[in-house]
Coordinates of C-alpha atoms in Angstrom, one line a residue:
X541 CA 27.0 -1.2 -13.8
X542 CA 27.5 -4.1 -11.3
X543 CA 25.4 -7.5 -12.5
X544 CA 22.7 -7.0 -9.8
X545 CA 22.0 -3.3 -11.4
X546 CA 21.8 -4.8 -14.7
X547 CA 19.4 -7.6 -13.3
X548 CA 17.2 -5.2 -11.6
X549 CA 17.0 -3.0 -14.7
X550 CA 16.1 -5.6 -16.9
X551 CA 13.6 -6.9 -14.3
X552 CA 12.0 -3.4 -14.2
X553 CA 11.9 -3.1 -18.2
X554 CA 10.0 -6.7 -18.4
X555 CA 7.6 -5.9 -15.7
X556 CA 6.5 -2.5 -16.8
X557 CA 5.1 -4.2 -20.3
X558 CA 1.5 -3.9 -20.5
X559 CA -0.1 -7.2 -21.4
X560 CA -3.0 -6.9 -23.7
X561 CA -5.5 -9.0 -26.1
X562 CA -7.5 -8.1 -29.1
X563 CA -10.3 -6.3 -27.6
X564 CA -12.9 -7.1 -30.5
X565 CA -12.5 -10.4 -30.0
X566 CA -13.9 -9.9 -26.3
X567 CA -16.8 -7.9 -27.2
X568 CA -15.3 -4.9 -27.3
X569 CA -15.7 -3.3 -30.5
X570 CA -17.9 -0.1 -30.2
X571 CA -18.2 2.2 -33.7
X572 CA -17.3 5.6 -33.2
X573 CA -18.9 8.2 -31.9
X574 CA -20.1 5.4 -29.4
X575 CA -17.6 4.9 -26.5
X576 CA -16.7 1.8 -24.3
X577 CA -18.9 1.8 -21.3
X578 CA -16.6 0.7 -18.5
X579 CA -17.5 -0.2 -14.9
X580 CA -14.5 1.2 -12.3
X581 CA -14.7 -1.3 -9.4
X582 CA -13.9 0.4 -5.6
X583 CA -9.9 0.3 -5.6
X584 CA -9.2 -2.5 -3.4
X585 CA -6.0 -2.3 -0.8
X586 CA -3.4 -4.7 -0.9
X587 CA -0.8 -3.3 1.2
X588 CA -0.3 -4.0 5.0
X589 CA 0.2 -0.9 6.9
X590 CA 1.4 -1.3 10.2
X591 CA 1.9 2.0 11.7
X592 CA 0.3 5.1 11.5
X593 CA 3.3 7.2 10.8
X594 CA 3.9 5.3 7.2
X595 CA 1.0 7.2 6.0
X596 CA 0.5 10.6 8.1
X597 CA 3.1 12.5 9.5
X598 CA 2.9 12.3 12.9
X599 CA 4.7 14.5 15.5
X600 CA 7.5 13.2 18.2
X601 CA 5.1 14.2 20.9
X602 CA 2.1 12.7 19.7
X603 CA 0.5 9.4 21.1
X604 CA -0.5 6.6 18.9
X605 CA -4.3 6.7 18.4
X606 CA -6.4 3.9 20.9
X607 CA -7.3 2.0 18.1
X608 CA -4.1 2.6 15.5
X609 CA -5.5 -0.6 13.6
X610 CA -8.8 1.3 12.9
X611 CA -7.5 4.6 12.2
X612 CA -5.2 2.9 9.5
X613 CA -8.2 1.3 7.7
X614 CA -9.7 4.5 7.5
X615 CA -7.1 6.5 6.1
X616 CA -6.3 3.7 3.4
X617 CA -10.3 3.2 2.8
X618 CA -10.3 6.8 1.9
X619 CA -7.1 6.8 -0.1
X620 CA -8.3 4.3 -2.0
X621 CA -11.6 5.9 -2.4
X622 CA -9.8 8.8 -3.6
X623 CA -7.6 6.6 -6.4
X624 CA -11.2 5.4 -7.6
X625 CA -12.8 8.8 -8.1
X626 CA -9.1 10.1 -9.9
X627 CA -9.2 7.0 -12.5
X628 CA -13.3 7.6 -13.0
X629 CA -12.4 10.9 -13.8
X630 CA -9.6 10.2 -15.9
X631 CA -11.7 7.7 -17.9
X632 CA -14.9 10.0 -18.0
X633 CA -12.7 12.5 -19.7
X634 CA -11.3 10.4 -22.2
X635 CA -12.8 10.1 -26.1
X636 CA -12.9 6.4 -25.9
X637 CA -14.8 5.7 -22.2
X638 CA -17.9 6.0 -21.4
X639 CA -18.3 5.7 -17.1
X640 CA -20.9 3.9 -15.1
X641 CA -21.8 6.2 -12.1
X642 CA -19.9 5.2 -9.2
X643 CA -23.1 4.8 -7.0
X644 CA -24.4 1.9 -9.7
X645 CA -21.3 0.0 -9.5
X646 CA -20.8 -0.2 -5.8
X647 CA -24.8 -0.8 -5.4
X648 CA -23.8 -3.8 -7.7
X649 CA -20.7 -4.8 -5.9
X650 CA -22.5 -5.1 -2.7
X651 CA -25.6 -7.0 -4.1
X652 CA -22.7 -9.5 -5.5
X653 CA -21.3 -9.5 -2.3
X654 CA -18.1 -8.0 -3.5
X655 CA -16.2 -5.6 -1.5
X656 CA -12.9 -3.4 -1.6
X657 CA -11.7 -4.5 1.6
X658 CA -11.9 -8.4 0.8
X659 CA -9.9 -11.1 -1.7
X660 CA -9.8 -10.1 -4.9
X661 CA -13.1 -10.6 -7.4
X662 CA -13.1 -13.6 -9.5
X663 CA -13.2 -13.1 -13.5
X664 CA -16.6 -14.9 -13.0
X665 CA -17.9 -12.3 -10.4
X666 CA -16.7 -9.4 -12.6
X667 CA -18.1 -10.6 -15.6
X668 CA -21.5 -10.8 -13.6
X669 CA -21.1 -7.4 -12.2
X670 CA -20.1 -6.1 -15.6
X671 CA -23.2 -7.5 -17.1
X672 CA -25.5 -5.8 -14.6
X673 CA -24.6 -2.7 -14.9
X674 CA -24.9 -2.7 -18.5
X675 CA -20.8 -2.5 -19.1
X676 CA -18.4 -3.9 -21.8
X677 CA -15.5 -3.8 -19.5
X678 CA -15.1 -3.6 -15.7
X679 CA -11.7 -2.1 -14.6
X680 CA -10.4 -3.7 -11.7
X681 CA -7.5 -2.2 -9.5
X682 CA -5.6 -2.7 -6.5
X683 CA -3.6 -0.7 -4.3
X684 CA 0.0 -2.6 -3.8
X685 CA 1.8 0.3 -2.4
X686 CA 1.2 3.3 -0.3
X687 CA 4.2 4.7 1.5
X688 CA 5.0 0.7 2.5
X689 CA 5.6 -1.6 -0.6
X690 CA 5.8 -5.4 -0.6
X691 CA 9.1 -6.7 -0.9
X692 CA 9.1 -8.0 -4.6
X693 CA 8.8 -4.7 -6.0
X694 CA 12.0 -4.1 -4.7
X695 CA 14.1 -4.3 -8.0
X696 CA 11.3 -2.4 -9.7
X697 CA 11.5 0.4 -7.5
X698 CA 15.5 0.8 -7.6
X699 CA 15.7 0.5 -11.3
X700 CA 12.8 2.7 -12.1
X701 CA 10.8 4.1 -9.6
X702 CA 13.6 6.3 -8.2
X703 CA 15.8 6.2 -11.5
X704 CA 12.6 8.5 -12.8
X705 CA 12.7 11.1 -9.3
X706 CA 16.7 11.2 -8.9
X707 CA 18.9 12.6 -12.1
X708 CA 21.7 11.2 -9.6
X709 CA 20.7 7.7 -9.7
X710 CA 20.6 5.1 -6.9
X711 CA 23.5 3.9 -4.8
X712 CA 22.9 0.5 -3.9
X713 CA 24.9 -1.0 -1.0
X714 CA 25.7 -4.4 0.0
X715 CA 21.9 -5.5 -1.1
X716 CA 23.5 -8.7 -3.2
X717 CA 24.9 -10.3 0.2
X718 CA 22.2 -8.7 2.6
X719 CA 18.6 -7.9 1.1
X720 CA 17.7 -6.3 4.5
X721 CA 20.5 -3.7 4.2
X722 CA 19.8 0.0 4.3
X723 CA 19.5 1.6 1.0
X724 CA 21.0 5.2 0.2
X725 CA 19.5 7.8 -2.2
X726 CA 21.3 10.4 -3.8
X727 CA 19.5 13.3 -4.0
X728 CA 20.7 17.4 -3.5
X729 CA 17.2 17.7 -1.7
X730 CA 17.4 14.3 0.1
X731 CA 20.8 14.2 1.0
X732 CA 20.4 12.7 4.3
X733 CA 17.3 10.8 3.9
X734 CA 17.5 7.1 4.1
X735 CA 15.4 4.1 3.1
X736 CA 15.0 1.5 5.7
X737 CA 13.6 -2.3 5.4
X738 CA 11.3 -3.1 8.1
X739 CA 8.6 -5.8 8.8
X740 CA 9.1 -7.0 5.0
X741 CA 8.2 -3.4 3.5
X742 CA 10.2 -1.1 1.8
X743 CA 9.6 2.3 3.6
X744 CA 10.6 5.6 2.4
X745 CA 11.9 9.0 4.8
X746 CA 10.3 12.3 4.3
X747 CA 11.0 12.9 0.8
X748 CA 9.5 10.0 -1.1
X749 CA 6.1 8.4 -0.8
X750 CA 6.0 5.4 -2.9
X751 CA 2.6 4.4 -4.6
X752 CA 1.6 1.5 -6.7
X753 CA -1.1 0.5 -8.4
X754 CA -2.0 -2.4 -10.4
X755 CA -5.0 -2.7 -12.8
X756 CA -6.5 -5.2 -15.1
X757 CA -9.6 -4.3 -17.9
X758 CA -11.7 -7.7 -17.9
X759 CA -14.3 -8.0 -20.6
X760 CA -18.1 -8.4 -19.3
X761 CA -18.6 -10.5 -22.2
X762 CA -16.7 -13.7 -21.3
X763 CA -14.6 -12.5 -18.2
X764 CA -11.2 -12.1 -20.0
X765 CA -8.6 -10.1 -19.3
X766 CA -8.2 -7.8 -22.2
X767 CA -5.5 -5.1 -20.4
X768 CA -3.5 -5.2 -17.5
X769 CA -0.6 -2.5 -16.5
X770 CA 1.0 -1.4 -13.3
X771 CA 2.2 2.3 -12.2
X772 CA 4.9 2.8 -9.9
X773 CA 5.5 6.5 -8.6
X774 CA 8.0 7.6 -5.7
X775 CA 6.8 11.1 -5.6
X776 CA 5.0 13.7 -7.3
X777 CA 7.4 16.8 -6.8
X778 CA 6.0 19.3 -9.4
X779 CA 2.6 18.9 -7.5
X780 CA 4.4 19.0 -3.8
X781 CA 6.2 21.9 -4.9
X782 CA 2.5 23.7 -5.2
X783 CA 2.1 23.5 -1.8
X784 CA 2.4 26.0 0.5
X785 CA 5.8 25.4 2.3
X786 CA 4.2 24.2 5.8
X787 CA 2.4 21.8 4.0
X788 CA 5.2 20.1 1.7
X789 CA 6.6 17.9 4.7
X790 CA 2.9 16.3 5.6
X791 CA 3.0 12.6 4.5
X792 CA -0.5 12.4 4.1
X793 CA -0.4 14.9 1.4
X794 CA 2.6 13.7 -0.5
X795 CA 1.2 10.2 -0.8
X796 CA -2.2 11.6 -2.2
X797 CA -0.5 13.6 -4.6
X798 CA 1.8 10.7 -5.7
X799 CA -1.4 8.2 -5.5
X800 CA -3.2 10.7 -8.1
X801 CA -0.1 10.6 -10.4
X802 CA 0.0 7.1 -10.6
X803 CA -4.0 7.2 -11.2
X804 CA -3.2 9.5 -13.7
X805 CA -0.8 7.1 -15.6
X806 CA -3.0 4.1 -15.5
X807 CA -5.6 6.1 -17.3
X808 CA -2.8 7.1 -19.6
X809 CA -2.0 3.5 -20.5
X810 CA -5.4 2.3 -20.7
X811 CA -6.7 5.0 -23.0
X812 CA -3.1 4.4 -25.3
X813 CA -4.3 0.7 -25.8
X814 CA -7.6 1.6 -26.6
X815 CA -6.7 4.0 -29.1
X816 CA -4.4 1.0 -30.5
X817 CA -7.3 -1.5 -30.6
X818 CA -10.3 0.6 -31.8
X819 CA -7.9 1.8 -34.7
X820 CA -6.8 -1.5 -35.2
X821 CA -10.4 -3.0 -35.6
X822 CA -11.5 0.2 -37.7
X823 CA -8.7 -0.8 -40.4
X824 CA -9.9 -4.4 -40.2
X825 CA -13.6 -3.0 -40.8
X826 CA -12.9 -0.6 -43.7
X827 CA -13.1 -1.8 -47.5
X828 CA -10.2 -2.7 -49.5
X829 CA -8.8 0.1 -51.4
X830 CA -9.1 -0.4 -55.3
X831 CA -5.2 -0.5 -56.4
X832 CA -4.1 2.7 -58.8
X833 CA -3.3 1.7 -62.5

């Protein structure tokens, strides 16, 4: 294992750690059977897609739409809305959370001048919105990768995302001396597929559809971040195999399924952290047990 590979894996392990804080100190300490009332902000798109074919299958003979940028914006808006719905559904099914209706959150967001396509909201804005909808916490998520991803995620992807999906591992050629070099992927089903650099984004071919979600849970009491986490998924092969054969190569479907897997991962991480915090809070509230003679 070369020095670059060791560094990449170390970077991945550090990046994968979830940030956290003691929730009860920030006004999030319900007593069961009460639940944490959480507002899920519409997912914000934070990745630049330059060509429609990066997110949707386009035939060789199909001409780009007259307004390709508008088509891309619409595709990404639908993708972000779908991820928002997946996260809301996951949290609503949790033992720990009660989700503020999406319509109420969007109405409050518009009234506060927030929009999923604009800059990230400030802590003060998030705190204010949470109070308006009666939430104890607000979940803020951005879509940082969708077919194309930001350059800083390269090492994470090589060390973690691909390793998860490919038992054979990843072969990296000349990346140390040339960060724009092609990266080959070793896998039975994708032996002829390659990943390429284009416009500063790491693009996969037909078989891999990377999605990155970055989330943070913010207290509506003081605007402090009580949890933060990231999900990077390179594919959702199990779900893709369940599709009809004629649909398995469609990039838009593969990305949608990968995004759903990433949303489920975010919910699992929040659920796990909620359990830890509420369990610890309950233990702190419990009266001391008498010592046995």
